[in-house]
Every structure is written in structure tokens, then in C-alpha cells.
Amino acid sequence: MNIKMILKQAQDIRNDEEKLKVIADYISENFNELETREFIQLLTPLVDITKRMYEQNPIWDTLSDYMIALTKLAEYYIKDEQGWQATPLLGKAEVLLHEQPDTDENVKWKYDSYYQIGECYYSNQRHLKAKHAYLQAFHYATSPEDKEDCNYCLQRIEKPMLKYDPIEDSDAYLAIIDEVERRLYEDLKDEPRHMGFCFRYWSAKYNLLKEYGIEWRSPSMMNPGVIFD
């Protein structure tokens, strides 16, 4: 059964728990064969379903399902170079976390959730947001291993292997980068991702940012001794 058929089957089911099971089972059974955009197709309705289930019955299980759907969809948007789509999803996940009380029962869950959010922000090159999420994860870490993982992530941000333009942490840049990346995605969606595409991408990004009055230096400009392809 293909994705279109499985989504149609889920749509025809009235019970949200059954809808969730049908889609989740399909993802589990076909995980290694699914491509990034197929994950996005499947996870998008899961966000709506789990949100509705949580709003109707705000208990631990429904909240956990909703959080997983939010962060996983954000993760695959980022993989598909649609990072701007991830921003509101991760923001909602952070709000949900903040709303939950700090109890012994949910400390590990809060650690795992903040860590996953940090990973998404880091992959999406939102350095300050990633740092904030990792610090929150460190706060809830209970084992030496978890604290070590957080420290590694924080050091990865403080002392990156590749330099990036500090303007990427400025309010002016952060205020418009989602819009810029959306435009870049539309402008370059038909271009083949062969060797050297990064230079085409950085050139287009540089020109778009100039329209917003921002002078940005690409990774190749910031790291002249590094070979990019």
C-alpha cells in the first residue's frame, strides 16, 4: 500500500487513535525505505491528529505523542532544506515543555525533549536557540552520560570546527532568515544538488540577504583554508 492510499485510509477513519495507529504502523514497517519528503507527508497529519488528541484529553501519553510528532516533523523539514517550516513546530514544542511542571516522573522526558529540540536547532544553524535548548537539557540531565552529551553539544556551539559569520546570531538576521530560506528554497528547488551546489546556494543567499540590508559572509569566506564541494 502506497502513502496516498494509507493517508486516504486514515482519513476515512473517524477515531483519532486508530488514525494514529494506521500511520504510525506504516512508518514503522517502511522506515528504511521512506524518503525525506515521504516522511513529511506522513508526519504532517500526525501533528494534527496528536494535537487534537492532546487538546481533547491532556494526559501524559497524548502529550508525549504530540511532542514526538512536532519534533520529528521539524527534523525532516530541516533535512529537506525547509528549515523555516521547522521554526513554529519547535517553538510550540518548547511552549508545551515549559507548561509542564517539574516532577520526578517527567525529568527524563524533559531532558530527552530539550535535547532533541537542540539537535534540530543545531542542524538548522540556529545557534543561540540550540544553545538555549541544550542548557535546558543539561538542567534536567540526571546521569553523567547525559551531562557529558550536553557539554559536548555546548562546546560544539562555543568552539565550532567551522567558523560562521557572527551576524547569524544577530536579531536582524534571525528576524528574516526564515523568509530568506523560504525564498531560497523556491528559487533553487529545480537545481540539481550536484558537487558545487553549496557555492550556488551561498551566492543566492548572499544576494538575498543584501536585499534585507545584511552583509553576510559564507562558510567558504569564513574558512578560506577549507575545501567545500
PDB file of C-alpha atoms in Angstrom:
ATOM      1  CA  MET A   1       0.000   0.000   0.000  1.00  0.00           C
ATOM      2  CA  ASN A   2       1.463   3.384  -1.008  1.00  0.00           C
ATOM      3  CA  ILE A   3       1.443   6.607   1.007  1.00  0.00           C
ATOM      4  CA  LYS A   4      -1.512   8.123  -0.809  1.00  0.00           C
ATOM      5  CA  MET A   5      -3.594   5.041  -0.033  1.00  0.00           C
ATOM      6  CA  ILE A   6      -2.543   4.878   3.621  1.00  0.00           C
ATOM      7  CA  LEU A   7      -3.387   8.546   4.151  1.00  0.00           C
ATOM      8  CA  LYS A   8      -6.754   8.035   2.462  1.00  0.00           C
ATOM      9  CA  GLN A   9      -7.388   5.035   4.714  1.00  0.00           C
ATOM     10  CA  ALA A  10      -6.521   7.081   7.800  1.00  0.00           C
ATOM     11  CA  GLN A  11      -8.694   9.974   6.627  1.00  0.00           C
ATOM     12  CA  ASP A  12     -11.709   7.682   6.362  1.00  0.00           C
ATOM     13  CA  ILE A  13     -11.298   6.516   9.967  1.00  0.00           C
ATOM     14  CA  ARG A  14     -13.282   8.547  12.494  1.00  0.00           C
ATOM     15  CA  ASN A  15     -11.381   7.552  15.625  1.00  0.00           C
ATOM     16  CA  ASP A  16      -8.139   9.516  16.085  1.00  0.00           C
ATOM     17  CA  GLU A  17      -6.390   6.724  17.993  1.00  0.00           C
ATOM     18  CA  GLU A  18      -6.987   4.386  15.062  1.00  0.00           C
ATOM     19  CA  LYS A  19      -5.850   7.054  12.591  1.00  0.00           C
ATOM     20  CA  LEU A  20      -2.645   7.460  14.583  1.00  0.00           C
ATOM     21  CA  LYS A  21      -2.024   3.715  14.694  1.00  0.00           C
ATOM     22  CA  VAL A  22      -2.519   3.240  10.952  1.00  0.00           C
ATOM     23  CA  ILE A  23       0.006   5.942  10.023  1.00  0.00           C
ATOM     24  CA  ALA A  24       2.481   5.123  12.806  1.00  0.00           C
ATOM     25  CA  ASP A  25       2.447   1.429  11.884  1.00  0.00           C
ATOM     26  CA  TYR A  26       3.095   2.270   8.232  1.00  0.00           C
ATOM     27  CA  ILE A  27       6.074   4.445   9.183  1.00  0.00           C
ATOM     28  CA  SER A  28       7.475   1.712  11.436  1.00  0.00           C
ATOM     29  CA  GLU A  29       7.084  -1.008   8.809  1.00  0.00           C
ATOM     30  CA  ASN A  30       8.592   1.072   5.977  1.00  0.00           C
ATOM     31  CA  PHE A  31      11.048   3.226   7.915  1.00  0.00           C
ATOM     32  CA  ASN A  32      14.190   2.215   5.993  1.00  0.00           C
ATOM     33  CA  GLU A  33      12.555   2.691   2.593  1.00  0.00           C
ATOM     34  CA  LEU A  34      10.907   6.061   3.126  1.00  0.00           C
ATOM     35  CA  GLU A  35      12.480   9.204   1.685  1.00  0.00           C
ATOM     36  CA  THR A  36      12.585  12.549   3.476  1.00  0.00           C
ATOM     37  CA  ARG A  37       9.583  14.043   1.715  1.00  0.00           C
ATOM     38  CA  GLU A  38       7.590  10.879   2.272  1.00  0.00           C
ATOM     39  CA  PHE A  39       8.256  11.221   5.993  1.00  0.00           C
ATOM     40  CA  ILE A  40       6.967  14.785   5.771  1.00  0.00           C
ATOM     41  CA  GLN A  41       3.786  13.586   4.024  1.00  0.00           C
ATOM     42  CA  LEU A  42       3.130  11.094   6.807  1.00  0.00           C
ATOM     43  CA  LEU A  43       4.159  13.207   9.774  1.00  0.00           C
ATOM     44  CA  THR A  44       2.142  16.275   8.777  1.00  0.00           C
ATOM     45  CA  PRO A  45      -1.264  14.677   9.510  1.00  0.00           C
ATOM     46  CA  LEU A  46       0.212  13.056  12.634  1.00  0.00           C
ATOM     47  CA  VAL A  47       0.833  16.533  14.089  1.00  0.00           C
ATOM     48  CA  ASP A  48      -2.816  17.459  13.560  1.00  0.00           C
ATOM     49  CA  ILE A  49      -4.085  14.143  14.938  1.00  0.00           C
ATOM     50  CA  THR A  50      -1.893  14.164  18.059  1.00  0.00           C
ATOM     51  CA  LYS A  51      -2.658  17.833  18.696  1.00  0.00           C
ATOM     52  CA  ARG A  52      -6.370  17.109  18.600  1.00  0.00           C
ATOM     53  CA  MET A  53      -5.952  14.093  20.891  1.00  0.00           C
ATOM     54  CA  TYR A  54      -3.954  16.140  23.402  1.00  0.00           C
ATOM     55  CA  GLU A  55      -6.453  19.003  23.399  1.00  0.00           C
ATOM     56  CA  GLN A  56      -9.338  16.581  23.947  1.00  0.00           C
ATOM     57  CA  ASN A  57      -7.532  14.555  26.608  1.00  0.00           C
ATOM     58  CA  PRO A  58      -4.466  16.377  28.028  1.00  0.00           C
ATOM     59  CA  ILE A  59      -2.713  13.452  29.676  1.00  0.00           C
ATOM     60  CA  TRP A  60       0.879  12.253  29.605  1.00  0.00           C
ATOM     61  CA  ASP A  61       0.501   9.789  26.713  1.00  0.00           C
ATOM     62  CA  THR A  62      -1.220  12.229  24.351  1.00  0.00           C
ATOM     63  CA  LEU A  63       1.276  14.989  25.189  1.00  0.00           C
ATOM     64  CA  SER A  64       4.201  12.658  24.501  1.00  0.00           C
ATOM     65  CA  ASP A  65       2.751  11.643  21.120  1.00  0.00           C
ATOM     66  CA  TYR A  66       2.163  15.289  20.194  1.00  0.00           C
ATOM     67  CA  MET A  67       5.720  16.284  21.159  1.00  0.00           C
ATOM     68  CA  ILE A  68       7.232  13.439  19.146  1.00  0.00           C
ATOM     69  CA  ALA A  69       5.178  14.383  16.077  1.00  0.00           C
ATOM     70  CA  LEU A  70       6.221  18.049  16.346  1.00  0.00           C
ATOM     71  CA  THR A  71       9.938  17.416  16.714  1.00  0.00           C
ATOM     72  CA  LYS A  72      10.080  14.630  14.129  1.00  0.00           C
ATOM     73  CA  LEU A  73       8.292  16.723  11.511  1.00  0.00           C
ATOM     74  CA  ALA A  74      10.670  19.598  12.276  1.00  0.00           C
ATOM     75  CA  GLU A  75      13.628  17.238  11.872  1.00  0.00           C
ATOM     76  CA  TYR A  76      12.540  16.113   8.415  1.00  0.00           C
ATOM     77  CA  TYR A  77      11.692  19.640   7.260  1.00  0.00           C
ATOM     78  CA  ILE A  78      15.258  20.593   8.116  1.00  0.00           C
ATOM     79  CA  LYS A  79      16.610  17.572   6.236  1.00  0.00           C
ATOM     80  CA  ASP A  80      14.610  18.728   3.209  1.00  0.00           C
ATOM     81  CA  GLU A  81      16.109  22.248   3.412  1.00  0.00           C
ATOM     82  CA  GLN A  82      12.783  23.667   4.593  1.00  0.00           C
ATOM     83  CA  GLY A  83      14.125  24.907   7.891  1.00  0.00           C
ATOM     84  CA  TRP A  84      11.662  27.785   8.070  1.00  0.00           C
ATOM     85  CA  GLN A  85       8.870  25.225   8.377  1.00  0.00           C
ATOM     86  CA  ALA A  86      10.540  23.804  11.486  1.00  0.00           C
ATOM     87  CA  THR A  87      10.610  27.089  13.423  1.00  0.00           C
ATOM     88  CA  PRO A  88       6.943  27.208  14.541  1.00  0.00           C
ATOM     89  CA  LEU A  89       6.933  23.466  15.298  1.00  0.00           C
ATOM     90  CA  LEU A  90       9.940  23.700  17.597  1.00  0.00           C
ATOM     91  CA  GLY A  91       8.573  26.858  19.186  1.00  0.00           C
ATOM     92  CA  LYS A  92       5.328  25.061  20.006  1.00  0.00           C
ATOM     93  CA  ALA A  93       7.253  22.109  21.442  1.00  0.00           C
ATOM     94  CA  GLU A  94       9.194  24.463  23.726  1.00  0.00           C
ATOM     95  CA  VAL A  95       5.973  26.094  24.935  1.00  0.00           C
ATOM     96  CA  LEU A  96       4.499  22.692  25.747  1.00  0.00           C
ATOM     97  CA  LEU A  97       7.605  21.737  27.708  1.00  0.00           C
ATOM     98  CA  HIS A  98       7.594  24.999  29.626  1.00  0.00           C
ATOM     99  CA  GLU A  99       3.958  24.466  30.596  1.00  0.00           C
ATOM    100  CA  GLN A 100       4.658  21.095  32.242  1.00  0.00           C
ATOM    101  CA  PRO A 101       5.570  21.030  35.950  1.00  0.00           C
ATOM    102  CA  ASP A 102       8.972  19.774  37.049  1.00  0.00           C
ATOM    103  CA  THR A 103       8.187  16.437  38.644  1.00  0.00           C
ATOM    104  CA  ASP A 104      10.305  13.365  39.243  1.00  0.00           C
ATOM    105  CA  GLU A 105       8.215  11.500  36.699  1.00  0.00           C
ATOM    106  CA  ASN A 106       8.920  13.809  33.770  1.00  0.00           C
ATOM    107  CA  VAL A 107      12.552  14.851  34.337  1.00  0.00           C
ATOM    108  CA  LYS A 108      13.927  12.278  31.875  1.00  0.00           C
ATOM    109  CA  TRP A 109      11.227  13.164  29.342  1.00  0.00           C
ATOM    110  CA  LYS A 110      12.091  16.863  29.596  1.00  0.00           C
ATOM    111  CA  TYR A 111      15.777  16.083  29.135  1.00  0.00           C
ATOM    112  CA  ASP A 112      15.152  13.975  26.018  1.00  0.00           C
ATOM    113  CA  SER A 113      12.748  16.541  24.553  1.00  0.00           C
ATOM    114  CA  TYR A 114      15.000  19.556  25.064  1.00  0.00           C
ATOM    115  CA  TYR A 115      17.975  17.613  23.724  1.00  0.00           C
ATOM    116  CA  GLN A 116      16.050  16.674  20.565  1.00  0.00           C
ATOM    117  CA  ILE A 117      14.932  20.276  20.103  1.00  0.00           C
ATOM    118  CA  GLY A 118      18.548  21.384  20.478  1.00  0.00           C
ATOM    119  CA  GLU A 119      19.625  18.907  17.816  1.00  0.00           C
ATOM    120  CA  CYS A 120      17.003  20.279  15.427  1.00  0.00           C
ATOM    121  CA  TYR A 121      18.033  23.871  16.040  1.00  0.00           C
ATOM    122  CA  TYR A 122      21.693  22.937  15.626  1.00  0.00           C
ATOM    123  CA  SER A 123      21.020  21.171  12.321  1.00  0.00           C
ATOM    124  CA  ASN A 124      19.079  24.248  11.231  1.00  0.00           C
ATOM    125  CA  GLN A 125      22.001  26.548  12.122  1.00  0.00           C
ATOM    126  CA  ARG A 126      20.048  28.399  14.800  1.00  0.00           C
ATOM    127  CA  HIS A 127      22.998  28.520  17.167  1.00  0.00           C
ATOM    128  CA  LEU A 128      21.547  30.565  20.020  1.00  0.00           C
ATOM    129  CA  LYS A 129      18.301  28.605  20.100  1.00  0.00           C
ATOM    130  CA  ALA A 130      20.269  25.353  20.071  1.00  0.00           C
ATOM    131  CA  LYS A 131      22.414  26.591  22.947  1.00  0.00           C
ATOM    132  CA  HIS A 132      19.330  27.507  24.964  1.00  0.00           C
ATOM    133  CA  ALA A 133      17.772  24.075  24.376  1.00  0.00           C
ATOM    134  CA  TYR A 134      20.976  22.233  25.314  1.00  0.00           C
ATOM    135  CA  LEU A 135      21.249  24.292  28.511  1.00  0.00           C
ATOM    136  CA  GLN A 136      17.697  23.323  29.372  1.00  0.00           C
ATOM    137  CA  ALA A 137      18.527  19.687  28.662  1.00  0.00           C
ATOM    138  CA  PHE A 138      21.593  19.931  30.913  1.00  0.00           C
ATOM    139  CA  HIS A 139      19.364  21.286  33.681  1.00  0.00           C
ATOM    140  CA  TYR A 140      17.246  18.122  33.525  1.00  0.00           C
ATOM    141  CA  ALA A 141      20.117  15.671  32.948  1.00  0.00           C
ATOM    142  CA  THR A 142      20.362  13.140  35.757  1.00  0.00           C
ATOM    143  CA  SER A 143      23.185  10.879  34.580  1.00  0.00           C
ATOM    144  CA  PRO A 144      26.871  11.712  33.960  1.00  0.00           C
ATOM    145  CA  GLU A 145      26.463  10.443  30.392  1.00  0.00           C
ATOM    146  CA  ASP A 146      23.586  12.841  29.658  1.00  0.00           C
ATOM    147  CA  LYS A 147      25.509  15.776  31.134  1.00  0.00           C
ATOM    148  CA  GLU A 148      28.562  14.835  29.081  1.00  0.00           C
ATOM    149  CA  ASP A 149      26.446  14.769  25.907  1.00  0.00           C
ATOM    150  CA  CYS A 150      25.081  18.253  26.697  1.00  0.00           C
ATOM    151  CA  ASN A 151      28.554  19.611  27.412  1.00  0.00           C
ATOM    152  CA  TYR A 152      29.792  18.252  24.092  1.00  0.00           C
ATOM    153  CA  CYS A 153      26.899  19.940  22.265  1.00  0.00           C
ATOM    154  CA  LEU A 154      27.512  23.240  24.032  1.00  0.00           C
ATOM    155  CA  GLN A 155      31.239  23.116  23.219  1.00  0.00           C
ATOM    156  CA  ARG A 156      30.345  22.323  19.614  1.00  0.00           C
ATOM    157  CA  ILE A 157      28.498  25.656  19.523  1.00  0.00           C
ATOM    158  CA  GLU A 158      31.046  27.682  21.520  1.00  0.00           C
ATOM    159  CA  LYS A 159      34.034  26.346  19.551  1.00  0.00           C
ATOM    160  CA  PRO A 160      32.721  25.202  16.153  1.00  0.00           C
ATOM    161  CA  MET A 161      35.007  23.265  13.834  1.00  0.00           C
ATOM    162  CA  LEU A 162      33.991  25.632  11.038  1.00  0.00           C
ATOM    163  CA  LYS A 163      33.652  29.352  11.665  1.00  0.00           C
ATOM    164  CA  TYR A 164      30.392  31.061  10.783  1.00  0.00           C
ATOM    165  CA  ASP A 165      29.588  34.743  10.400  1.00  0.00           C
ATOM    166  CA  PRO A 166      28.624  36.122  13.851  1.00  0.00           C
ATOM    167  CA  ILE A 167      25.887  38.130  12.157  1.00  0.00           C
ATOM    168  CA  GLU A 168      23.923  34.851  12.096  1.00  0.00           C
ATOM    169  CA  ASP A 169      23.343  35.353  15.826  1.00  0.00           C
ATOM    170  CA  SER A 170      22.077  38.922  15.442  1.00  0.00           C
ATOM    171  CA  ASP A 171      18.444  39.927  15.923  1.00  0.00           C
ATOM    172  CA  ALA A 172      18.345  41.442  12.438  1.00  0.00           C
ATOM    173  CA  TYR A 173      19.444  38.183  10.801  1.00  0.00           C
ATOM    174  CA  LEU A 174      17.205  35.959  12.901  1.00  0.00           C
ATOM    175  CA  ALA A 175      14.198  38.171  12.171  1.00  0.00           C
ATOM    176  CA  ILE A 176      14.373  37.487   8.430  1.00  0.00           C
ATOM    177  CA  ILE A 177      16.269  34.220   7.936  1.00  0.00           C
ATOM    178  CA  ASP A 178      13.125  32.063   7.774  1.00  0.00           C
ATOM    179  CA  GLU A 179      11.753  34.219   4.966  1.00  0.00           C
ATOM    180  CA  VAL A 180      15.114  34.224   3.181  1.00  0.00           C
ATOM    181  CA  GLU A 181      15.373  30.437   3.363  1.00  0.00           C
ATOM    182  CA  ARG A 182      11.815  30.051   2.100  1.00  0.00           C
ATOM    183  CA  ARG A 183      12.676  32.210  -0.912  1.00  0.00           C
ATOM    184  CA  LEU A 184      15.915  30.297  -1.495  1.00  0.00           C
ATOM    185  CA  TYR A 185      14.033  27.011  -1.454  1.00  0.00           C
ATOM    186  CA  GLU A 186      11.611  28.259  -4.101  1.00  0.00           C
ATOM    187  CA  ASP A 187      14.351  29.821  -6.247  1.00  0.00           C
ATOM    188  CA  LEU A 188      16.616  26.759  -6.205  1.00  0.00           C
ATOM    189  CA  LYS A 189      14.145  23.870  -5.952  1.00  0.00           C
ATOM    190  CA  ASP A 190      14.707  22.807  -9.569  1.00  0.00           C
ATOM    191  CA  GLU A 191      18.500  22.986  -9.493  1.00  0.00           C
ATOM    192  CA  PRO A 192      20.390  19.671  -9.278  1.00  0.00           C
ATOM    193  CA  ARG A 193      22.195  19.070  -5.974  1.00  0.00           C
ATOM    194  CA  HIS A 194      25.493  18.067  -7.565  1.00  0.00           C
ATOM    195  CA  MET A 195      29.029  18.860  -6.462  1.00  0.00           C
ATOM    196  CA  GLY A 196      29.482  22.603  -6.095  1.00  0.00           C
ATOM    197  CA  PHE A 197      25.812  23.339  -5.360  1.00  0.00           C
ATOM    198  CA  CYS A 198      26.772  24.826  -1.982  1.00  0.00           C
ATOM    199  CA  PHE A 199      28.501  27.730  -3.772  1.00  0.00           C
ATOM    200  CA  ARG A 200      25.388  28.411  -5.847  1.00  0.00           C
ATOM    201  CA  TYR A 201      23.320  28.307  -2.661  1.00  0.00           C
ATOM    202  CA  TRP A 202      25.655  30.623  -0.736  1.00  0.00           C
ATOM    203  CA  SER A 203      25.792  33.089  -3.609  1.00  0.00           C
ATOM    204  CA  ALA A 204      21.988  33.239  -3.823  1.00  0.00           C
ATOM    205  CA  LYS A 205      21.756  33.575  -0.034  1.00  0.00           C
ATOM    206  CA  TYR A 206      24.318  36.386  -0.030  1.00  0.00           C
ATOM    207  CA  ASN A 207      22.346  38.318  -2.657  1.00  0.00           C
ATOM    208  CA  LEU A 208      19.012  37.806  -0.892  1.00  0.00           C
ATOM    209  CA  LEU A 209      20.399  38.926   2.455  1.00  0.00           C
ATOM    210  CA  LYS A 210      21.732  42.080   0.808  1.00  0.00           C
ATOM    211  CA  GLU A 211      18.142  42.931  -0.121  1.00  0.00           C
ATOM    212  CA  TYR A 212      17.420  42.998   3.615  1.00  0.00           C
ATOM    213  CA  GLY A 213      20.451  45.167   4.304  1.00  0.00           C
ATOM    214  CA  ILE A 214      22.572  42.358   5.759  1.00  0.00           C
ATOM    215  CA  GLU A 215      26.174  41.756   4.669  1.00  0.00           C
ATOM    216  CA  TRP A 216      26.762  38.057   5.221  1.00  0.00           C
ATOM    217  CA  ARG A 217      29.935  36.010   4.818  1.00  0.00           C
ATOM    218  CA  SER A 218      29.528  32.440   3.634  1.00  0.00           C
ATOM    219  CA  PRO A 219      31.263  29.412   5.206  1.00  0.00           C
ATOM    220  CA  SER A 220      33.839  29.452   2.392  1.00  0.00           C
ATOM    221  CA  MET A 221      34.627  33.099   3.122  1.00  0.00           C
ATOM    222  CA  MET A 222      34.856  32.416   6.857  1.00  0.00           C
ATOM    223  CA  ASN A 223      37.049  29.327   6.354  1.00  0.00           C
ATOM    224  CA  PRO A 224      39.418  30.108   3.461  1.00  0.00           C
ATOM    225  CA  GLY A 225      41.631  27.058   4.124  1.00  0.00           C
ATOM    226  CA  VAL A 226      38.749  24.565   3.895  1.00  0.00           C
ATOM    227  CA  ILE A 227      37.715  22.817   0.667  1.00  0.00           C
ATOM    228  CA  PHE A 228      33.939  22.687   0.159  1.00  0.00           C
ATOM    229  CA  ASP A 229      32.106  20.707  -2.508  1.00  0.00           C
TER     230      ASP A 229
END
